PDB file with SEQRES, HELIX, SHEET and CRYST1 records, atoms N, CA, C and O in Angstrom:
SEQRES   1 A   47  UNK UNK UNK UNK UNK UNK UNK UNK UNK UNK UNK UNK UNK          
SEQRES   2 A   47  UNK UNK UNK UNK UNK UNK UNK UNK UNK UNK UNK UNK UNK          
SEQRES   3 A   47  UNK UNK UNK UNK UNK UNK UNK UNK UNK UNK UNK UNK UNK          
SEQRES   4 A   47  UNK UNK UNK UNK UNK UNK UNK UNK                              
HELIX    1 AA1 UNK A   17  UNK A   46  1                                  30    
CRYST1    1.000    1.000    1.000  90.00  90.00  90.00 P 1           1          
ATOM      1  N   UNK A   1     147.324  90.898  97.736  1.00  0.00           N  
ATOM      2  CA  UNK A   1     146.108  91.751  97.681  1.00  0.00           C  
ATOM      3  C   UNK A   1     145.595  91.937  96.480  1.00  0.00           C  
ATOM      4  O   UNK A   1     146.398  92.153  95.573  1.00  0.00           O  
ATOM      5  N   UNK A   2     144.159  91.903  96.169  1.00  0.00           N  
ATOM      6  CA  UNK A   2     143.528  92.124  94.882  1.00  0.00           C  
ATOM      7  C   UNK A   2     143.440  93.586  94.616  1.00  0.00           C  
ATOM      8  O   UNK A   2     143.330  94.339  95.584  1.00  0.00           O  
ATOM      9  N   UNK A   3     143.478  94.076  93.391  1.00  0.00           N  
ATOM     10  CA  UNK A   3     143.270  95.441  93.008  1.00  0.00           C  
ATOM     11  C   UNK A   3     141.778  95.607  92.111  1.00  0.00           C  
ATOM     12  O   UNK A   3     141.417  96.663  91.592  1.00  0.00           O  
ATOM     13  N   UNK A   4     141.069  94.395  92.068  1.00  0.00           N  
ATOM     14  CA  UNK A   4     139.818  94.393  91.365  1.00  0.00           C  
ATOM     15  C   UNK A   4     138.793  95.225  92.042  1.00  0.00           C  
ATOM     16  O   UNK A   4     138.675  95.245  93.267  1.00  0.00           O  
ATOM     17  N   UNK A   5     138.063  95.903  91.235  1.00  0.00           N  
ATOM     18  CA  UNK A   5     136.921  96.644  91.850  1.00  0.00           C  
ATOM     19  C   UNK A   5     135.707  95.910  92.053  1.00  0.00           C  
ATOM     20  O   UNK A   5     135.359  95.072  91.221  1.00  0.00           O  
ATOM     21  N   UNK A   6     134.878  96.196  93.311  1.00  0.00           N  
ATOM     22  CA  UNK A   6     133.732  95.481  93.354  1.00  0.00           C  
ATOM     23  C   UNK A   6     132.736  96.184  92.900  1.00  0.00           C  
ATOM     24  O   UNK A   6     132.351  97.178  93.514  1.00  0.00           O  
ATOM     25  N   UNK A   7     132.091  95.725  91.604  1.00  0.00           N  
ATOM     26  CA  UNK A   7     131.063  96.526  90.816  1.00  0.00           C  
ATOM     27  C   UNK A   7     129.662  96.250  91.354  1.00  0.00           C  
ATOM     28  O   UNK A   7     128.703  96.839  90.855  1.00  0.00           O  
ATOM     29  N   UNK A   8     129.502  95.375  92.356  1.00  0.00           N  
ATOM     30  CA  UNK A   8     128.309  95.025  92.814  1.00  0.00           C  
ATOM     31  C   UNK A   8     128.277  95.736  94.211  1.00  0.00           C  
ATOM     32  O   UNK A   8     127.482  95.243  95.012  1.00  0.00           O  
ATOM     33  N   UNK A   9     128.984  96.775  94.619  1.00  0.00           N  
ATOM     34  CA  UNK A   9     128.690  97.107  95.990  1.00  0.00           C  
ATOM     35  C   UNK A   9     127.581  98.019  96.019  1.00  0.00           C  
ATOM     36  O   UNK A   9     126.973  98.113  97.085  1.00  0.00           O  
ATOM     37  N   UNK A  10     127.191  98.744  94.986  1.00  0.00           N  
ATOM     38  CA  UNK A  10     126.033  99.543  94.930  1.00  0.00           C  
ATOM     39  C   UNK A  10     124.823  98.896  94.483  1.00  0.00           C  
ATOM     40  O   UNK A  10     124.958  98.404  93.363  1.00  0.00           O  
ATOM     41  N   UNK A  11     123.809  98.757  94.944  1.00  0.00           N  
ATOM     42  CA  UNK A  11     122.603  98.054  94.495  1.00  0.00           C  
ATOM     43  C   UNK A  11     121.838  99.113  93.822  1.00  0.00           C  
ATOM     44  O   UNK A  11     121.501 100.183  94.329  1.00  0.00           O  
ATOM     45  N   UNK A  12     121.561  98.641  92.440  1.00  0.00           N  
ATOM     46  CA  UNK A  12     120.784  99.486  91.727  1.00  0.00           C  
ATOM     47  C   UNK A  12     119.399  99.878  92.089  1.00  0.00           C  
ATOM     48  O   UNK A  12     118.656  98.973  92.468  1.00  0.00           O  
ATOM     49  N   UNK A  13     118.927 101.121  92.029  1.00  0.00           N  
ATOM     50  CA  UNK A  13     117.546 101.551  92.394  1.00  0.00           C  
ATOM     51  C   UNK A  13     116.741 101.364  91.330  1.00  0.00           C  
ATOM     52  O   UNK A  13     116.395 102.257  90.556  1.00  0.00           O  
ATOM     53  N   UNK A  14     116.347  99.908  91.252  1.00  0.00           N  
ATOM     54  CA  UNK A  14     115.228  99.541  90.236  1.00  0.00           C  
ATOM     55  C   UNK A  14     113.893  99.414  90.849  1.00  0.00           C  
ATOM     56  O   UNK A  14     113.009  99.259  90.007  1.00  0.00           O  
ATOM     57  N   UNK A  15     113.524  99.433  91.980  1.00  0.00           N  
ATOM     58  CA  UNK A  15     112.299  99.341  92.643  1.00  0.00           C  
ATOM     59  C   UNK A  15     111.379 100.626  92.272  1.00  0.00           C  
ATOM     60  O   UNK A  15     111.783 101.763  92.513  1.00  0.00           O  
ATOM     61  N   UNK A  16     110.184 100.391  91.704  1.00  0.00           N  
ATOM     62  CA  UNK A  16     109.296 101.532  91.494  1.00  0.00           C  
ATOM     63  C   UNK A  16     108.816 101.987  92.618  1.00  0.00           C  
ATOM     64  O   UNK A  16     108.905 101.250  93.600  1.00  0.00           O  
ATOM     65  N   UNK A  17     108.183 103.316  92.759  1.00  0.00           N  
ATOM     66  CA  UNK A  17     107.680 103.839  93.795  1.00  0.00           C  
ATOM     67  C   UNK A  17     106.430 103.185  94.199  1.00  0.00           C  
ATOM     68  O   UNK A  17     106.151 103.125  95.396  1.00  0.00           O  
ATOM     69  N   UNK A  18     105.571 102.636  93.212  1.00  0.00           N  
ATOM     70  CA  UNK A  18     104.314 102.001  93.621  1.00  0.00           C  
ATOM     71  C   UNK A  18     104.574 100.733  94.281  1.00  0.00           C  
ATOM     72  O   UNK A  18     103.833 100.396  95.205  1.00  0.00           O  
ATOM     73  N   UNK A  19     105.704  99.860  93.854  1.00  0.00           N  
ATOM     74  CA  UNK A  19     105.933  98.652  94.686  1.00  0.00           C  
ATOM     75  C   UNK A  19     106.428  99.174  96.001  1.00  0.00           C  
ATOM     76  O   UNK A  19     105.910  98.734  97.027  1.00  0.00           O  
ATOM     77  N   UNK A  20     107.331 100.022  96.067  1.00  0.00           N  
ATOM     78  CA  UNK A  20     107.821 100.554  97.502  1.00  0.00           C  
ATOM     79  C   UNK A  20     106.766 101.085  98.372  1.00  0.00           C  
ATOM     80  O   UNK A  20     106.902 100.990  99.592  1.00  0.00           O  
ATOM     81  N   UNK A  21     105.763 101.617  97.879  1.00  0.00           N  
ATOM     82  CA  UNK A  21     104.651 102.124  98.745  1.00  0.00           C  
ATOM     83  C   UNK A  21     103.636 100.986  99.091  1.00  0.00           C  
ATOM     84  O   UNK A  21     102.979 101.031 100.131  1.00  0.00           O  
ATOM     85  N   UNK A  22     103.541 100.099  98.310  1.00  0.00           N  
ATOM     86  CA  UNK A  22     102.647  98.685  98.608  1.00  0.00           C  
ATOM     87  C   UNK A  22     103.642  98.021  99.611  1.00  0.00           C  
ATOM     88  O   UNK A  22     103.146  97.480 100.599  1.00  0.00           O  
ATOM     89  N   UNK A  23     104.922  98.009  99.464  1.00  0.00           N  
ATOM     90  CA  UNK A  23     105.607  97.066 100.504  1.00  0.00           C  
ATOM     91  C   UNK A  23     105.457  97.801 101.963  1.00  0.00           C  
ATOM     92  O   UNK A  23     105.262  97.134 102.979  1.00  0.00           O  
ATOM     93  N   UNK A  24     105.553  99.068 101.980  1.00  0.00           N  
ATOM     94  CA  UNK A  24     105.432  99.830 103.151  1.00  0.00           C  
ATOM     95  C   UNK A  24     104.222  99.691 103.796  1.00  0.00           C  
ATOM     96  O   UNK A  24     104.152  99.601 105.021  1.00  0.00           O  
ATOM     97  N   UNK A  25     103.116  99.662 102.954  1.00  0.00           N  
ATOM     98  CA  UNK A  25     101.745  99.646 103.354  1.00  0.00           C  
ATOM     99  C   UNK A  25     101.434  98.341 103.956  1.00  0.00           C  
ATOM    100  O   UNK A  25     100.738  98.282 104.969  1.00  0.00           O  
ATOM    101  N   UNK A  26     101.961  97.183 103.331  1.00  0.00           N  
ATOM    102  CA  UNK A  26     101.999  95.578 103.745  1.00  0.00           C  
ATOM    103  C   UNK A  26     102.422  95.604 105.227  1.00  0.00           C  
ATOM    104  O   UNK A  26     101.879  94.891 106.072  1.00  0.00           O  
ATOM    105  N   UNK A  27     103.318  96.377 105.467  1.00  0.00           N  
ATOM    106  CA  UNK A  27     103.992  96.431 106.745  1.00  0.00           C  
ATOM    107  C   UNK A  27     103.465  97.401 107.876  1.00  0.00           C  
ATOM    108  O   UNK A  27     103.178  97.120 109.040  1.00  0.00           O  
ATOM    109  N   UNK A  28     103.413  98.672 107.197  1.00  0.00           N  
ATOM    110  CA  UNK A  28     102.917  99.595 108.270  1.00  0.00           C  
ATOM    111  C   UNK A  28     101.413  99.700 108.683  1.00  0.00           C  
ATOM    112  O   UNK A  28     101.055 100.260 109.719  1.00  0.00           O  
ATOM    113  N   UNK A  29     100.537  99.098 107.762  1.00  0.00           N  
ATOM    114  CA  UNK A  29      99.102  99.088 108.428  1.00  0.00           C  
ATOM    115  C   UNK A  29      98.994  97.959 109.414  1.00  0.00           C  
ATOM    116  O   UNK A  29      98.562  98.292 110.518  1.00  0.00           O  
ATOM    117  N   UNK A  30      99.261  96.851 109.265  1.00  0.00           N  
ATOM    118  CA  UNK A  30      99.192  95.954 110.474  1.00  0.00           C  
ATOM    119  C   UNK A  30      99.954  96.242 111.699  1.00  0.00           C  
ATOM    120  O   UNK A  30      99.549  95.794 112.771  1.00  0.00           O  
ATOM    121  N   UNK A  31     101.204  97.072 111.617  1.00  0.00           N  
ATOM    122  CA  UNK A  31     101.944  97.699 112.803  1.00  0.00           C  
ATOM    123  C   UNK A  31     101.021  98.708 113.466  1.00  0.00           C  
ATOM    124  O   UNK A  31     100.652  98.642 114.639  1.00  0.00           O  
ATOM    125  N   UNK A  32     100.675  99.683 112.556  1.00  0.00           N  
ATOM    126  CA  UNK A  32      99.993 100.749 113.086  1.00  0.00           C  
ATOM    127  C   UNK A  32      98.556 100.170 113.814  1.00  0.00           C  
ATOM    128  O   UNK A  32      98.220 100.666 114.889  1.00  0.00           O  
ATOM    129  N   UNK A  33      97.876  99.296 113.301  1.00  0.00           N  
ATOM    130  CA  UNK A  33      96.721  98.477 113.945  1.00  0.00           C  
ATOM    131  C   UNK A  33      97.034  97.850 115.215  1.00  0.00           C  
ATOM    132  O   UNK A  33      96.306  97.871 116.207  1.00  0.00           O  
ATOM    133  N   UNK A  34      98.232  97.259 115.110  1.00  0.00           N  
ATOM    134  CA  UNK A  34      98.764  96.627 116.501  1.00  0.00           C  
ATOM    135  C   UNK A  34      99.088  97.747 117.583  1.00  0.00           C  
ATOM    136  O   UNK A  34      98.707  97.603 118.745  1.00  0.00           O  
ATOM    137  N   UNK A  35      99.733  98.759 117.210  1.00  0.00           N  
ATOM    138  CA  UNK A  35     100.073  99.819 118.061  1.00  0.00           C  
ATOM    139  C   UNK A  35      98.670 100.395 118.701  1.00  0.00           C  
ATOM    140  O   UNK A  35      98.619 100.686 119.896  1.00  0.00           O  
ATOM    141  N   UNK A  36      97.565 100.537 117.853  1.00  0.00           N  
ATOM    142  CA  UNK A  36      96.530 101.207 118.203  1.00  0.00           C  
ATOM    143  C   UNK A  36      95.743 100.432 119.234  1.00  0.00           C  
ATOM    144  O   UNK A  36      95.141 100.999 120.146  1.00  0.00           O  
ATOM    145  N   UNK A  37      95.763  98.931 119.044  1.00  0.00           N  
ATOM    146  CA  UNK A  37      95.139  98.126 119.636  1.00  0.00           C  
ATOM    147  C   UNK A  37      95.806  97.776 121.089  1.00  0.00           C  
ATOM    148  O   UNK A  37      95.207  97.343 122.073  1.00  0.00           O  
ATOM    149  N   UNK A  38      97.163  98.067 120.975  1.00  0.00           N  
ATOM    150  CA  UNK A  38      98.068  97.995 122.319  1.00  0.00           C  
ATOM    151  C   UNK A  38      97.652  99.189 123.286  1.00  0.00           C  
ATOM    152  O   UNK A  38      97.428  99.027 124.486  1.00  0.00           O  
ATOM    153  N   UNK A  39      97.584 100.308 122.674  1.00  0.00           N  
ATOM    154  CA  UNK A  39      97.421 101.619 123.384  1.00  0.00           C  
ATOM    155  C   UNK A  39      95.977 101.876 123.929  1.00  0.00           C  
ATOM    156  O   UNK A  39      95.743 102.654 124.853  1.00  0.00           O  
ATOM    157  N   UNK A  40      94.942 101.071 123.199  1.00  0.00           N  
ATOM    158  CA  UNK A  40      93.637 101.255 123.723  1.00  0.00           C  
ATOM    159  C   UNK A  40      93.421 100.233 124.931  1.00  0.00           C  
ATOM    160  O   UNK A  40      92.699 100.524 125.884  1.00  0.00           O  
ATOM    161  N   UNK A  41      94.124  98.965 124.823  1.00  0.00           N  
ATOM    162  CA  UNK A  41      94.071  98.266 125.928  1.00  0.00           C  
ATOM    163  C   UNK A  41      94.786  98.615 127.211  1.00  0.00           C  
ATOM    164  O   UNK A  41      94.436  98.318 128.353  1.00  0.00           O  
ATOM    165  N   UNK A  42      95.895  99.328 126.809  1.00  0.00           N  
ATOM    166  CA  UNK A  42      96.761  99.682 128.001  1.00  0.00           C  
ATOM    167  C   UNK A  42      95.941 100.918 128.597  1.00  0.00           C  
ATOM    168  O   UNK A  42      95.957 100.991 129.825  1.00  0.00           O  
ATOM    169  N   UNK A  43      95.274 101.835 127.952  1.00  0.00           N  
ATOM    170  CA  UNK A  43      94.264 102.888 128.402  1.00  0.00           C  
ATOM    171  C   UNK A  43      93.228 102.252 129.279  1.00  0.00           C  
ATOM    172  O   UNK A  43      92.949 102.839 130.324  1.00  0.00           O  
ATOM    173  N   UNK A  44      92.656 101.189 129.005  1.00  0.00           N  
ATOM    174  CA  UNK A  44      91.542 100.574 129.413  1.00  0.00           C  
ATOM    175  C   UNK A  44      92.118  99.811 130.846  1.00  0.00           C  
ATOM    176  O   UNK A  44      91.458  99.728 131.881  1.00  0.00           O  
ATOM    177  N   UNK A  45      93.173  99.405 130.700  1.00  0.00           N  
ATOM    178  CA  UNK A  45      93.896  98.844 131.975  1.00  0.00           C  
ATOM    179  C   UNK A  45      94.393  99.680 132.962  1.00  0.00           C  
ATOM    180  O   UNK A  45      94.416  99.278 134.125  1.00  0.00           O  
ATOM    181  N   UNK A  46      94.810 100.832 132.658  1.00  0.00           N  
ATOM    182  CA  UNK A  46      95.140 101.927 133.648  1.00  0.00           C  
ATOM    183  C   UNK A  46      94.338 102.924 134.002  1.00  0.00           C  
ATOM    184  O   UNK A  46      94.493 103.639 134.992  1.00  0.00           O  
ATOM    185  N   UNK A  47      93.307 103.003 133.056  1.00  0.00           N  
ATOM    186  CA  UNK A  47      92.285 104.414 133.052  1.00  0.00           C  
ATOM    187  C   UNK A  47      91.079 103.983 133.688  1.00  0.00           C  
ATOM    188  O   UNK A  47      90.145 104.770 133.839  1.00  0.00           O  
TER     189      UNK A  47                                                      
END                                                                             
């Protein structure tokens, strides 16, 4: 059994807030648009 410590277990928090916001926007904006389109088409189908 090894007693060596795993120093790479914790990922460093080096991503800046701006990059994180851009990444979420690249995912969130198309996702929100797709959900909006789906809900409007479902409303037209059943309404």
